[in-house]
Every structure is written in structure tokens, then in C-alpha cells.
XYZ file of C-alpha atoms in Angstrom:
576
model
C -26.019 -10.346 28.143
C -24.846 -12.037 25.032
C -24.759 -15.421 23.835
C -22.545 -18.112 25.381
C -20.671 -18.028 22.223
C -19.959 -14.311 22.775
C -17.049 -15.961 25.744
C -15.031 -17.575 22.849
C -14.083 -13.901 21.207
C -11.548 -13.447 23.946
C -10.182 -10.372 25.348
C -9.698 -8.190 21.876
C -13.785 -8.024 21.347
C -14.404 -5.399 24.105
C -12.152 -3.041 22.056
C -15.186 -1.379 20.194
C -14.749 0.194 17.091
C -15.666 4.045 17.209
C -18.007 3.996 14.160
C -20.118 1.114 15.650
C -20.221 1.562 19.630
C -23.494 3.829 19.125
C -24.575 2.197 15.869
C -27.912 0.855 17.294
C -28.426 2.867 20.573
C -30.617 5.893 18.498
C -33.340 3.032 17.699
C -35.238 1.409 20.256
C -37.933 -0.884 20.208
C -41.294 0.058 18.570
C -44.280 0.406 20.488
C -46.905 -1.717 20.079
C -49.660 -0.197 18.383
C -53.735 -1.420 18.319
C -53.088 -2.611 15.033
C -50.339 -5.328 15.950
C -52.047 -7.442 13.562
C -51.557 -6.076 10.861
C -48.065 -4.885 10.817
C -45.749 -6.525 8.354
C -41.772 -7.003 9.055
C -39.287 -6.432 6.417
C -35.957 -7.025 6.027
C -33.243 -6.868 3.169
C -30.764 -9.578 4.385
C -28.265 -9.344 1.641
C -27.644 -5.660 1.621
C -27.653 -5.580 5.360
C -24.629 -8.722 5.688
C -23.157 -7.445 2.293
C -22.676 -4.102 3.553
C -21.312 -4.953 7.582
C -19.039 -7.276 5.068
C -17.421 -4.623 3.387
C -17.525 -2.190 5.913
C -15.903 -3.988 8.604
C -12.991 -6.124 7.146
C -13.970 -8.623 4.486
C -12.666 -6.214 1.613
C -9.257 -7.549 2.983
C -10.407 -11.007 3.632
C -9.961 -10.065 7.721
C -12.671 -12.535 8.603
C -11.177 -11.918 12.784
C -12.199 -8.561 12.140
C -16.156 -9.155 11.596
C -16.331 -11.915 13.898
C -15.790 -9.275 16.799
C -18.005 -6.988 15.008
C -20.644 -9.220 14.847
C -20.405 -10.230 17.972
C -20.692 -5.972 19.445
C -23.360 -6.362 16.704
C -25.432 -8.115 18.518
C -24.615 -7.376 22.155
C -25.725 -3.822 20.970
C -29.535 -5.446 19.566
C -30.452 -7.322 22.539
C -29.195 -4.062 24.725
C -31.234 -1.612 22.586
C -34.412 -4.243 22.302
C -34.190 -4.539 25.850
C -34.120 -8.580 25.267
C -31.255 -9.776 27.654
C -29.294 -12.868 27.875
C -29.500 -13.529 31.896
C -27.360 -10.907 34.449
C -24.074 -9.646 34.638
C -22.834 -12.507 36.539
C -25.186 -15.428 35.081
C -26.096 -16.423 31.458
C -29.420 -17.330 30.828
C -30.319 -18.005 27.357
C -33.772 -16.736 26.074
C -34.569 -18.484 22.538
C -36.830 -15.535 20.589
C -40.269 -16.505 19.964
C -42.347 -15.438 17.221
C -44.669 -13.842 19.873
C -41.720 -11.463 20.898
C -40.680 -9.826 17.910
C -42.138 -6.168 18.088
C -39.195 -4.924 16.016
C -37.620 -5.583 12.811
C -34.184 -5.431 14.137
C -35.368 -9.250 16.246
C -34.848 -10.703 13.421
C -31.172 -9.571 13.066
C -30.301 -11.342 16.244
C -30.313 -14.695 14.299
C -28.518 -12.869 11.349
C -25.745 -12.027 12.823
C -25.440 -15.321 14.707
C -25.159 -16.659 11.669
C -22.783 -14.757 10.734
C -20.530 -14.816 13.238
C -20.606 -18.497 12.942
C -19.846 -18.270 9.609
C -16.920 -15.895 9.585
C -15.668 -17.509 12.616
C -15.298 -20.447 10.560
C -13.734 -18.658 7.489
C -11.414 -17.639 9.811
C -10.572 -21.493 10.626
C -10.255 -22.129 7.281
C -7.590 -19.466 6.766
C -5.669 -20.775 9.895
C -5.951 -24.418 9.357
C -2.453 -26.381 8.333
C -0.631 -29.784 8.763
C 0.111 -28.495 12.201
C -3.440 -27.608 13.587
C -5.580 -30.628 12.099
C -8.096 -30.053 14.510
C -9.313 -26.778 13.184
C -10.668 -28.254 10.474
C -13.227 -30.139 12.262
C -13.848 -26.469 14.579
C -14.785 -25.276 11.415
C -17.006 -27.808 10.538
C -19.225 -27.167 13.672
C -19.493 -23.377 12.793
C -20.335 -24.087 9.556
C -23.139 -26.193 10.862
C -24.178 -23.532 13.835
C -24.027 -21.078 10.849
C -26.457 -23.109 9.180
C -28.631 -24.131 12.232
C -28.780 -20.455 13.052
C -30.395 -19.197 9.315
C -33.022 -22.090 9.681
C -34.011 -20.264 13.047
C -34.453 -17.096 11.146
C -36.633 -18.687 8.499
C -38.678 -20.177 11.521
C -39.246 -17.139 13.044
C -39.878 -15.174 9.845
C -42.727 -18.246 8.562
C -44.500 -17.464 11.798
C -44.837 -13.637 11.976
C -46.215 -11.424 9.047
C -43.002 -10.332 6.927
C -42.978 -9.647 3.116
C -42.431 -11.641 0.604
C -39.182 -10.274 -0.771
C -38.391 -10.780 2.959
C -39.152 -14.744 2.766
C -37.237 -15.148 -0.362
C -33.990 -13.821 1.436
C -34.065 -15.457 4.435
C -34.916 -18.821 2.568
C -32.010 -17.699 0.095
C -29.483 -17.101 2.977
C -30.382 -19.978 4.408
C -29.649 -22.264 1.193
C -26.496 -20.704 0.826
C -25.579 -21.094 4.433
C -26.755 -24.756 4.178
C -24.481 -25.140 1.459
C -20.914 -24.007 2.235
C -21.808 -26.364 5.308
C -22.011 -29.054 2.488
C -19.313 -27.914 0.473
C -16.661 -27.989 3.144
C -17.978 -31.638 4.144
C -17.877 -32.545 0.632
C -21.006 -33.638 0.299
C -21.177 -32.855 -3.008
C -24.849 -33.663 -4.132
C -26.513 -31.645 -1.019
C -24.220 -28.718 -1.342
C -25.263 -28.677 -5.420
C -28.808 -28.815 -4.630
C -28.665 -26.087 -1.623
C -26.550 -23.793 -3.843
C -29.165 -24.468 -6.618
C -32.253 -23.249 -4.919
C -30.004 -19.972 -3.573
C -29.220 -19.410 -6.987
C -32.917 -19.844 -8.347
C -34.100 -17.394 -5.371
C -31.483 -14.768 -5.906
C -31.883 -14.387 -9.466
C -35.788 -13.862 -8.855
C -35.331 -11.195 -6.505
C -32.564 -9.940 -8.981
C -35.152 -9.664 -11.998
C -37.445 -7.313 -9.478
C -35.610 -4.967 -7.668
C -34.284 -1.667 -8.914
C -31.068 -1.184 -11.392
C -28.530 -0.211 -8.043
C -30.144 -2.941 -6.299
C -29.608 -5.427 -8.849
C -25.638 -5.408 -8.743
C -26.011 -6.602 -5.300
C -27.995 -9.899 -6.288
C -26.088 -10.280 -9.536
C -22.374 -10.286 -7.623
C -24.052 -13.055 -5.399
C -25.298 -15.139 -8.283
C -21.854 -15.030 -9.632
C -20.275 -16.045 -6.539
C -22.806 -19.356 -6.469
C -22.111 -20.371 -10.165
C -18.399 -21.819 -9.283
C -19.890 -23.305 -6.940
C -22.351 -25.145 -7.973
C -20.360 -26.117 -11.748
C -17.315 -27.659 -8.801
C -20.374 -29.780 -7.608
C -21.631 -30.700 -10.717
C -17.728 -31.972 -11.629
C -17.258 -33.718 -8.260
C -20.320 -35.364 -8.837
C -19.341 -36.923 -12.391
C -19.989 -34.244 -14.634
C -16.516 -33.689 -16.780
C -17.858 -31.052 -18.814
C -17.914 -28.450 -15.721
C -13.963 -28.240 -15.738
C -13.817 -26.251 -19.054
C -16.484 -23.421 -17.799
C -14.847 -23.826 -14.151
C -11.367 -22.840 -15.591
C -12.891 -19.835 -17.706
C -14.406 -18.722 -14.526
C -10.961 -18.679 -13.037
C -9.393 -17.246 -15.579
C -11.915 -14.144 -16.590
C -11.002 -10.891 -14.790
C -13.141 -9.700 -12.777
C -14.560 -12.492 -11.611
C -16.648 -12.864 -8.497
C -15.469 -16.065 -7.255
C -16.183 -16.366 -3.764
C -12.965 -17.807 -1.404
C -15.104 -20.944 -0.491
C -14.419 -22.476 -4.037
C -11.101 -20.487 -5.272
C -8.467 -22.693 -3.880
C -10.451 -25.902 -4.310
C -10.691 -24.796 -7.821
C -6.972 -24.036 -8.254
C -6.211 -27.584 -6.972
C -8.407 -29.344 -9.370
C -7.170 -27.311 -12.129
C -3.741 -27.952 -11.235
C -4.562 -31.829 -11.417
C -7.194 -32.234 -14.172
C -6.078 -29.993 -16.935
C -2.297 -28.785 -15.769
C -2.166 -32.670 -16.515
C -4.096 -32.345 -19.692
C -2.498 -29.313 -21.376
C 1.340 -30.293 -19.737
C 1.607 -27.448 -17.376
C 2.711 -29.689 -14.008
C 5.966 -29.987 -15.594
C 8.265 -27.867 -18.140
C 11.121 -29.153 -20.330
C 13.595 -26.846 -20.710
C 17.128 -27.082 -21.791
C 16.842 -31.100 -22.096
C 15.890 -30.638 -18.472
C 12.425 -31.562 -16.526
C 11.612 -29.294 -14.205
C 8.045 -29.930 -11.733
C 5.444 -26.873 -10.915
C 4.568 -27.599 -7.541
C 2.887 -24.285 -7.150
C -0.630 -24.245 -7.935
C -0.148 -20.559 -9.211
C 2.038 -21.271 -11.289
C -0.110 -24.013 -12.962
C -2.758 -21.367 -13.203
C -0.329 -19.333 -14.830
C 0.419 -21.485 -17.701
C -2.755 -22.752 -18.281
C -4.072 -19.206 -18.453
C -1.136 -18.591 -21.009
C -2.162 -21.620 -23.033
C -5.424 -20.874 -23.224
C -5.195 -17.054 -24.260
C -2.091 -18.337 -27.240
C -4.704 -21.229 -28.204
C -7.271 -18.769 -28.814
C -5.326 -16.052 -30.542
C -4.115 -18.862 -32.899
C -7.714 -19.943 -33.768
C -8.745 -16.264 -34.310
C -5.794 -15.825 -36.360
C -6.231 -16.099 -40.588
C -4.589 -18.403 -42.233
C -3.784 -15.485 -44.938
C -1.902 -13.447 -42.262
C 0.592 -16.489 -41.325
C 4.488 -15.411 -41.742
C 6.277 -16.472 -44.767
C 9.330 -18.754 -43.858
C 12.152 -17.178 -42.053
C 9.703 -14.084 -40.890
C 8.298 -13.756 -37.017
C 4.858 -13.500 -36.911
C 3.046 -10.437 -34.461
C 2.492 -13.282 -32.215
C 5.823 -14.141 -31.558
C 7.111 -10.644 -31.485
C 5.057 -9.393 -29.018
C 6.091 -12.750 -26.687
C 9.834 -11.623 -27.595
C 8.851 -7.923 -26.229
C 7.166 -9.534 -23.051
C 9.991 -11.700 -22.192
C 12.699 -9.104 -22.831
C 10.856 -6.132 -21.143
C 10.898 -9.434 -17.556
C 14.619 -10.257 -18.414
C 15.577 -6.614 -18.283
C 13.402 -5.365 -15.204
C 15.220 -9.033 -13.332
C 18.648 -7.711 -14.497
C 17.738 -4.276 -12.850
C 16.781 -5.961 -9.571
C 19.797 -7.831 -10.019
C 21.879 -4.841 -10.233
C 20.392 -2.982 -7.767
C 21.385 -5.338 -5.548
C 25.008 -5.885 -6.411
C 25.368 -2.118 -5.699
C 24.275 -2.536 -2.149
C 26.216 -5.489 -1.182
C 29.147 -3.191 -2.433
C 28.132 0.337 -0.894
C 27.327 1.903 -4.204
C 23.526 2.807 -3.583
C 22.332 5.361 -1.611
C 20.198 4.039 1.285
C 19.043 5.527 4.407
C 21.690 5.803 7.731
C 20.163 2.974 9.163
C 20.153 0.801 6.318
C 23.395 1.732 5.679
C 24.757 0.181 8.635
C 22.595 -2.565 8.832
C 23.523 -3.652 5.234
C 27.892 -2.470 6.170
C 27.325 -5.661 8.489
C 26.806 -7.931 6.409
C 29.759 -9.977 5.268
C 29.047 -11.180 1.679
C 30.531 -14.160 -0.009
C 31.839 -14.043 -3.620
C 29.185 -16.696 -4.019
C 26.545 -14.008 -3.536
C 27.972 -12.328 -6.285
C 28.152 -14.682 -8.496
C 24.551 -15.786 -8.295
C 23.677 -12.128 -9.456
C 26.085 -11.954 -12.426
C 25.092 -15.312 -13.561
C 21.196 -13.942 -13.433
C 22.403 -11.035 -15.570
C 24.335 -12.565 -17.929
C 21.776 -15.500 -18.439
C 19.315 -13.056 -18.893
C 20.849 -10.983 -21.866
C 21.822 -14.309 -23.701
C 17.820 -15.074 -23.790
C 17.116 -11.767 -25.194
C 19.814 -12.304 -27.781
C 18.110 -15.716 -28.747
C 14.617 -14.501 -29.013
C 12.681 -14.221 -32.016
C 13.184 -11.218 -34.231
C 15.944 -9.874 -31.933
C 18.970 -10.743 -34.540
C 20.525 -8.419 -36.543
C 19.300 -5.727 -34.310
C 21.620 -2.826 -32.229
C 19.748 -4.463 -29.236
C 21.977 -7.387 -29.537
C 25.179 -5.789 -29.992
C 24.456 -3.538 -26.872
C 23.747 -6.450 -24.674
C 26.580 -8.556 -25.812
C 28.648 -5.966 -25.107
C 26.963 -5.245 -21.733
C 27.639 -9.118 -20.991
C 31.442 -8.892 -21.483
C 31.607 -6.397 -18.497
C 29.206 -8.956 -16.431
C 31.076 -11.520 -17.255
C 34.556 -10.040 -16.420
C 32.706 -9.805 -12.810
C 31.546 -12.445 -12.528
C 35.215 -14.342 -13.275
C 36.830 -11.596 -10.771
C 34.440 -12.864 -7.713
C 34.532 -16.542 -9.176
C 38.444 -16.251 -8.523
C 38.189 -14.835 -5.143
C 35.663 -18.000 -4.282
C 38.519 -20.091 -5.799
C 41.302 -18.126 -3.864
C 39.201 -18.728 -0.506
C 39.515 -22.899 -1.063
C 42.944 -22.465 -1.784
C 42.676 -23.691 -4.986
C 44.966 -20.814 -6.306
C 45.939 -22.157 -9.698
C 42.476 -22.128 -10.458
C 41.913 -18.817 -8.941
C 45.179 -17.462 -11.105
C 43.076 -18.722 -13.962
C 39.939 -16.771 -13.694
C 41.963 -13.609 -12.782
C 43.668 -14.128 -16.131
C 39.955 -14.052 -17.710
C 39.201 -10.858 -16.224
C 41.695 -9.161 -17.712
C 40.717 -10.649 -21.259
C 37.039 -9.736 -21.125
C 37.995 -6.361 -20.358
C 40.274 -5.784 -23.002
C 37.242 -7.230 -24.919
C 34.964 -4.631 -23.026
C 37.263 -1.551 -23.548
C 37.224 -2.046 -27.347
C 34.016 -1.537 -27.588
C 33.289 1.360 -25.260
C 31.747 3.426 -27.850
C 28.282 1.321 -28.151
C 27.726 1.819 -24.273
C 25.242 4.026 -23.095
C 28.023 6.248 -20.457
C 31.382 5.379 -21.977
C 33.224 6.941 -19.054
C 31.521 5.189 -16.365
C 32.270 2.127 -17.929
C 35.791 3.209 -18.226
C 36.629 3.881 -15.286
C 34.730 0.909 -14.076
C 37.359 -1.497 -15.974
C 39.972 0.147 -14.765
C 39.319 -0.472 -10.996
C 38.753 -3.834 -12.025
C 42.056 -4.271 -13.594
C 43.287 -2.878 -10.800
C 41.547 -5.243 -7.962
C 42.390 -8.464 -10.291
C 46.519 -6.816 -10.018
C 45.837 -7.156 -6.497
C 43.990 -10.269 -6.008
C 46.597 -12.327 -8.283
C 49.350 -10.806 -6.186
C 48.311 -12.041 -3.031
C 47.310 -15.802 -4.824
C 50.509 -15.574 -6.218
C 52.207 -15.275 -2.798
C 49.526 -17.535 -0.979
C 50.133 -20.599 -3.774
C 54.291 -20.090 -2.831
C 53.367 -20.010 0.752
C 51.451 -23.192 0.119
C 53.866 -25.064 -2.290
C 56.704 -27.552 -1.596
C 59.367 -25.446 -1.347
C 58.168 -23.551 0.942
C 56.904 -26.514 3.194
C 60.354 -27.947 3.157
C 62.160 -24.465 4.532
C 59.640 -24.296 7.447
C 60.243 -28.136 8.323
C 63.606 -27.371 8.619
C 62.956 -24.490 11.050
C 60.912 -26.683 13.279
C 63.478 -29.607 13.336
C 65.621 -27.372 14.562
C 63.238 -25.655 17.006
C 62.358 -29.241 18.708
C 63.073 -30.768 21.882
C 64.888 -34.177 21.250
C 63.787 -35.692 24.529
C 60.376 -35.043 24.198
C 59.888 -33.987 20.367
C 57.847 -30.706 21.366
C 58.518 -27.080 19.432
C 60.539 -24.820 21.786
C 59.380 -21.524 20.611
C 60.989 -18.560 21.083
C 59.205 -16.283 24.124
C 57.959 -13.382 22.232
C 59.214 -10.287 24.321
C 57.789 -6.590 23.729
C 59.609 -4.289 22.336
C 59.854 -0.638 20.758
C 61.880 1.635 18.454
C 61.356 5.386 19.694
C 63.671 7.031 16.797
C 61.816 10.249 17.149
C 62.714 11.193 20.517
C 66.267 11.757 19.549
C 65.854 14.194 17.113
C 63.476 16.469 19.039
C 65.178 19.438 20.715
C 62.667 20.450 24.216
C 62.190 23.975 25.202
C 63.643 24.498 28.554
C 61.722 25.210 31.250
C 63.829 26.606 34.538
C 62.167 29.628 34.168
C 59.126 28.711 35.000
C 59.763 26.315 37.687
C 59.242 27.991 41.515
C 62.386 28.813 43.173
C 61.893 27.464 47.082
C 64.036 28.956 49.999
C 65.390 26.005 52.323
C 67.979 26.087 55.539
C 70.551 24.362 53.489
C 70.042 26.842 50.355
C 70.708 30.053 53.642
C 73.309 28.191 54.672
C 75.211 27.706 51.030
C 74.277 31.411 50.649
C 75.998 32.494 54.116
C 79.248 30.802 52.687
C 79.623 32.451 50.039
C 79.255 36.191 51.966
C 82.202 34.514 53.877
C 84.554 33.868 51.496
C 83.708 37.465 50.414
C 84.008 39.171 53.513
C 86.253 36.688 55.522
C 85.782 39.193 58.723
C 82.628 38.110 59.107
C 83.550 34.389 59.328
C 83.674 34.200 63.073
C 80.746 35.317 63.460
C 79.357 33.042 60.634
C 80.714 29.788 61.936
C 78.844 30.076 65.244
C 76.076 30.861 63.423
C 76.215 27.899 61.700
C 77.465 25.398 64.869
C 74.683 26.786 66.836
C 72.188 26.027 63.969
C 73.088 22.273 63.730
C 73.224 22.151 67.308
C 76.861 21.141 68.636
C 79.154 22.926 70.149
C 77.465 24.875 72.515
C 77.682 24.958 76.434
C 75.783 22.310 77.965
C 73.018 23.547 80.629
């Protein structure tokens, strides 16, 4: 039975992963031989939690993930060692003496207690927020169980016969375990001194093993070096921000997730402050980086321009009026963003309007959408904001770049003054609305005489001349809407309702609205007859029409014919 900390996995842990439900069952314990004595225990702690690590969610920072394998982990050892936690229906908890440990694989129990401690609290620390304050302090307490838990192995291993490479990881893990335990408390001066001695340890180890080996211990050295230099600056050492931002900034690095957003914080405050980057000034205007990213960002850019201007020689410096490399590879950076934004840009302007292809269902998802001409405008501003920046940059003048994008921007902005209308139109603000139409047309004109430096002439063509013809359209109906609106117009329909209301009570007596049709079709449609098709039925009175006309043909026969006829009605005949 496993650990009373095995309950707090919930439900989702007895869904067993296929590689690991008979990970352990093929080993069993060892049998004891008659040389108990002398046998010596040996276990390579790193490589066995770097590799579950990697193998079992950590690689994408799922720390839920190997908490439930850690905890199959070891429900799996102490089934296979035959070293139970109580019954099915009771827990008992057996602590593992020294005495008991026939089998390497004991000393994994503790391990991966440890670890699932540990990752449980990573796991906290992922989750935590202004709205669950109290998982902070959860986390605390499996930091500390995490810790507890590697002490125990180091117990155990000090009082049985292990290796020494053995006793330098355990005491290693332990160290380390000890202090992330410290770090997250922020007791600064333990967790420097517990990450110290890890380091010290690992890098021995490092300096024996083999060349594959050696990555292993190297990758964790580098993870404990931010560590410990954010210690050493919390503690009062200034110096450690300079190789703490390097550290950030080098690619590659190993920085573990216990120090990277602490580290991106204090960056943000020490030297954003320092080197101006938690707040840009741009266009007269002051605009705050609240994102810690972003901050990064800059600094990174700072630093990398600061250091290609030292390595630069003063010989190579631009004569006035020229762009140095420097600047003209920032001009090719910026232009090569501006461009791929107005692309997004335009992308999108073609699905609000039905131009792109999509899929059926995103077709009709996106035909629901009622867009404003606010929406549009946003996008056209983007685009046309975006090609006056390329036009300003360095080393851009004078070039057929320019003239292509300034002519691009007349067709933007002749969009942009069509949809700013409409928005204009909507308020009922239709002078204003008249005005931007009136603009349209005039950056088109603008457009059309210059069709020859666009890249698809007759696209673009055709594209102003559907836009002439909307803005016809659209100052039409503001032309009518702005009469409907006026004075005039309000003074006619007065009239109409003065004359429409009730003195006695001053209420409009509208006229009741009655239904009615023109059918002026009907008229002029000739119908086939149809007599010949109808059923001709044979009644009494149809006989007796019939019979009258023999008589008047043969009036010999009409004697005969009348009785017939008085008898048939039913008068005239002698009463019985």
C-alpha cells in the first residue's frame, strides 16, 4: 500500500501509463547471500531523476504529469520489494530501516518521495495567483517534505555499505533539495550555502565520470550557478546582477525555472531602471513596459548594440550624411516586422470582407460576424502607419522601396477614409461623412495615376473602381439621410402630424394600415379549358331534361312521357 500522501493524487493517478505499468515488476528483490556483509549498494541518483524527468513530462514543464508518475513509481517498488504500506483497507506506515534494505531499488523509495514532493510543489508554484494565496504556503510544506525526504535517503545510505560516488549524490541531491526549500522562503544566506556545497559535489563527480556522463553533471552545475549568483545579490552583493543578466541573456542557457522568473523581475527593476527600458519615449509620448518580457527584450537589445559599438573601429565609422552597417541592418529588421504586421493586417481585412478562402465552417462562423467600420479602420491605420516608418528609416530614401510604398499607402488610405465615412454616416454626422467620401475619391485619382509602379496593375484597377463605385453609393444614401434629417424636412412632417392629431386629447390618429394587393398578371393570362376532361355524371333531372327533348321531337310520345314523369315525382296517381 502506498504512502498516505499517495490519497492526495486524486482519481487521475490510477490511469497508468502503458510504458511504466510493468516497469519494475521483471526485478524482484535480491536474495540474500552468505556474504551480506560485504555487498556494496550503488546508485546514480541524477541520471535516474534526470531521466524519469524527461521521460515523463518535465521536457514540457508538465510537473502534474510526474507527480502521478512518481507516485505509480513507487507503488510499483514497495509491490515488487514486497515492502507494503499496511492492507487494502488500512494504512500502516513502515519507515525503512537500514537493516531492511536487501536491494538497491530501497533506496529509491525515498527518491521518489522526494520527488514527488518536489514536483508536487513545482506544480503549486505554476498554479499559484492573487486568487489562490494559499498555495503558496502548500508549496512551502512540499518543499520542506521534499527536503525532509532526501535527508532520509542520506540516513539510510550513511548506515549501509554504498559507494562513494553513491554518497556524493545523495549528499548532492540533498543540498539541492535543501536549497530550493530556502530559495522559495527567501532565506537567502541558507539557500546560497546549500546550493554551494551541491555545486562543489557535482562538479567533483563531474571531473570523474566518463565524457557522456559528464553532460549530465555539467547541465546541473549550470542550473545551480543562477542560483546561487541571485543569492549572492539578495544578500548584498551588486556585482552578481551583471553575470545574472548574461546568464539570462546567453542562448542556450540552462537556467532552471526555480530562478528564471525571479530573475526576470529583478532585472526588470534593477537594470530596466538602470539602462531606461521600464519606459520608452516615443513621439513626445511616455509610454510604461509593464511586461517583464518586454524589459528583457530591450535590455537584451541594449546590451548586444552596446557591444557591437565597442567592437566597432573607430576607422570604420560613417562619414556625415552616410548610414553605417549598424543602422542598416536595424532598418532591414524593422522593415522586414512592419511588412510581415501589414500582411497579418491584410490577411485579416480580407476575411472580415469574404475575400480569403477558409474552410466551410469557418466560413460561416466568420459570415456571422457583423463588423464595424471601426474594425476596419484599426487595420488600415496599422498598415498605413507601418509603411510611413519604413519610409523614415535610415538609408531607405531615394530608394524604389519608397515610391512603391507611398504609392501602396494612397490605396490604404482611400480605405481607410471610405470606412471612416461609413463610421461617420452611422452617428449621423453626415456632413462629416460627405467629407471623407469626397477624400476617397481624391486618393484614388491619386492611386490610379500611378498604377504602373504596382506590383498587379489590374488588380489594383479594378480594386479602385469598386471603390469609386461603393463611395457613389454611400454618399447617395448620406445625401438623402442628411435631407431626411435637416429642417426642411422636419418642418413638412410636423405639419403632417398637426394635422393627424386629436384636438381633445393631442394623440396621433394614424391611419389603420389595411392589406392590400395588385394581381395585374391574372388578367392577361388566357387558361386552357378544361370540360373535356371533367367526368360527365348521369342524374334523374339530367333523364328527365333528356326525355323532353325526345318529346318535342316526337310529340306522339308525349302522353306517354308525361305520366312518366307525374308518376316519377309522385302526384297524380290513384290513391290506395
Amino acid at each position: 500500500m502506498a504512502h498516505s500522501e499517495d490519497a492526495e493524487m486524486g482519481s487521475g493517478d490510477e490511469k497508468m501509463d502503458v510504458e511504466d505499468e510493468d516497469e519494475d515488476n521483471e526485478e524482484g528483490p535480491d536474495v540474500p547471500d552468505d556474504d551480506e556483509d560485504e555487498r556494496i549498494y550503488s546508485l546514480e541518483v541524477l541520471k535516474v531523476v534526470k531521466e524519469a524527468q524527461q521521460l515523463r513530462g518535465l521536457r514540457h514543464g508538465d510537473y502534474a504529469r510526474y507527480r502521478q508518475y512518481c507516485a505509480k513509481k513507487l507503488h510499483r517498488l514497495r509491490k515488487a520489494l514486497r515492502f507494503p504500506q499496511g492492507t487494502r483497507t488500512k494504512y500502516q506506515g513502515r519507515p525503512l530501516r537500514p537493516d531492511m534494505v536487501t536491494n538497491a531499488k530501497f533506496l529509491e523509495i525515498h527518491l521518489f518521495v522526494a520527488e514527488r514532493n518536489w514536483s508536487y510543489g513545482m506544480q503549486l508554484k505554476q498554479e499559484m495567483g492573487p486568487d489562490h494565496p494559499r498555495k503558496k504556503f502548500h508549496m512551502l510544506r512540499k518543499f520542506n517534505r521534499a527536503a525532509l525526504w532526501a535527508s532520509q535517503l542520506v540516513k539510510v545510505c550513511d548506515k549501509i555499505k554504498c559507494d562513494a560516488r553513491t554518497r556524493l549524490e545523495v549528499e548532492a541531491y540533498f543540498d539541492w533539495m535543501q536549497g530550493v526549500w530556502f530559495f522559495h522562503k527567501e532565506e537567502w544566506k541558507q539557500a546560497l550555502e546549500a546550493f554551494s556545497h551541491s555545486k562543489t559535489i557535482y562538479e567533483t563527480i563531474e571531473s570523474t565520470v566518463d565524457e557522456e556522463t559528464r553532460l549530465l553533471y555539467k547541465q546541473r552545475v549550470d542550473e545551480t550557478t543562477p542560483q546561487i549568483r541571485f543569492c549572492a545579490y539578495n544578500i548584498g552583493d551588486k556585482s552578481a546582477v551583471e553575470d545574472l543578466i548574461k546568464m539570462r541573456l546567453q542562448p542556450g542557457s540552462a537556467m532552471g525555472q526555480d530562478v528564471l522568473s525571479k530573475l526576470d523581475d529583478l532585472i526588470a527593476q534593477n537594470r530596466g531602471k538602470q539602462s531606461g527600458a521600464s519606459e520608452v519615449n516615443w513621439l513626445g509620448k511616455t509610454i510604461p513596459i509593464k511586461n517583464a518580457k518586454v524589459r528583457v527584450l530591450l535590455i537584451s537589445s541594449q546590451e548586444l548594440v552596446n557591444e557591437e559599438l565597442k567592437a566597432a573601429n573607430v576607422k570604420d565609422a560613417p562619414s556625415a550624411g552616410s548610414v553605417s552597417s549598424i543602422q542598416l541592418l536595424h532598418s532591414y529588421i524593422t522593415c522586414l516586422k512592419n511588412q510581415r504586421s501589414n500582411d497579418r493586417s491584410l490577411l485579416t481585412i480580407q476575411i472580415m470582407t469574404g475575400h480569403a478562402k477558409l474552410s466551410p465552417e469557418k466560413d460561416a462562423e466568420e459570415k456571422k460576424k457583423k463588423h464595424k467600420p471601426q474594425d476596419f479602420i484599426r487595420l488600415y491605420d496599422t498598415v498605413v502607419e507601418n509603411n510611413t516608418e519604413i519610409v523614415a528609416l535610415p538609408g531607405a530614401a531615394g530608394t524604389s522601396l519608397v515610391e512603391t510604398l507611398n504609392t501602396q499607402s494612397l490605396l490604404y488610405k482611400a480605405h481607410r477614409a471610405l470606412h471612416i465615412g461609413s463610421a461617420f454616416v452611422a452617428a449621423k454626422k453626415y456632413a462629416e461623412g460627405l467629407a471623407f467620401f469626397g477624400r476617397v475619391g481624391e486618393y484614388a485619382e491619386q492611386a490610379k495615376k500611378s498604377l504602373p509602379k504596382f506590383d498587379n496593375p489590374k488588380e489594383v484597377q479594378k480594386e479602385l473602381d469598386d471603390l469609386t463605385s461603393a463611395v457613389k453609393a454611400q454618399q447617395e444614401s448620406a445625401v438623402v439621410y442628411s435631407v431626411l434629417a435637416g429642417d426642411e424636412f422636419a418642418d413638412v412632417e410636423g405639419e403632417i402630424l398637426a394635422r393627424l392629431r386629436k384636438p381633445e386629447t393631442g394623440a396621433v390618429d394614424l391611419p389603420v394600415a389595411k392589406p392590400f394587393t395588385f394581381d395585374l398578371v391574372l388578367d392577361s393570362i388566357k387558361l386552357p379549358s378544361l370540360e373535356d376532361r371533367l367526368p360527365v355524371k348521369k342524374t334523374p333531372l339530367a333523364k328527365a331534361a333528356k326525355s323532353s327533348a325526345a318529346a318535342a321531337a316526337n310529340p306522339a310520345e308525349a302522353a306517354g312521357l308525361g305520366s312518366v314523369v307525374k308518376g316519377w315525382l309522385g302526384f297524380g296517381g290513384k290513391k290506395k
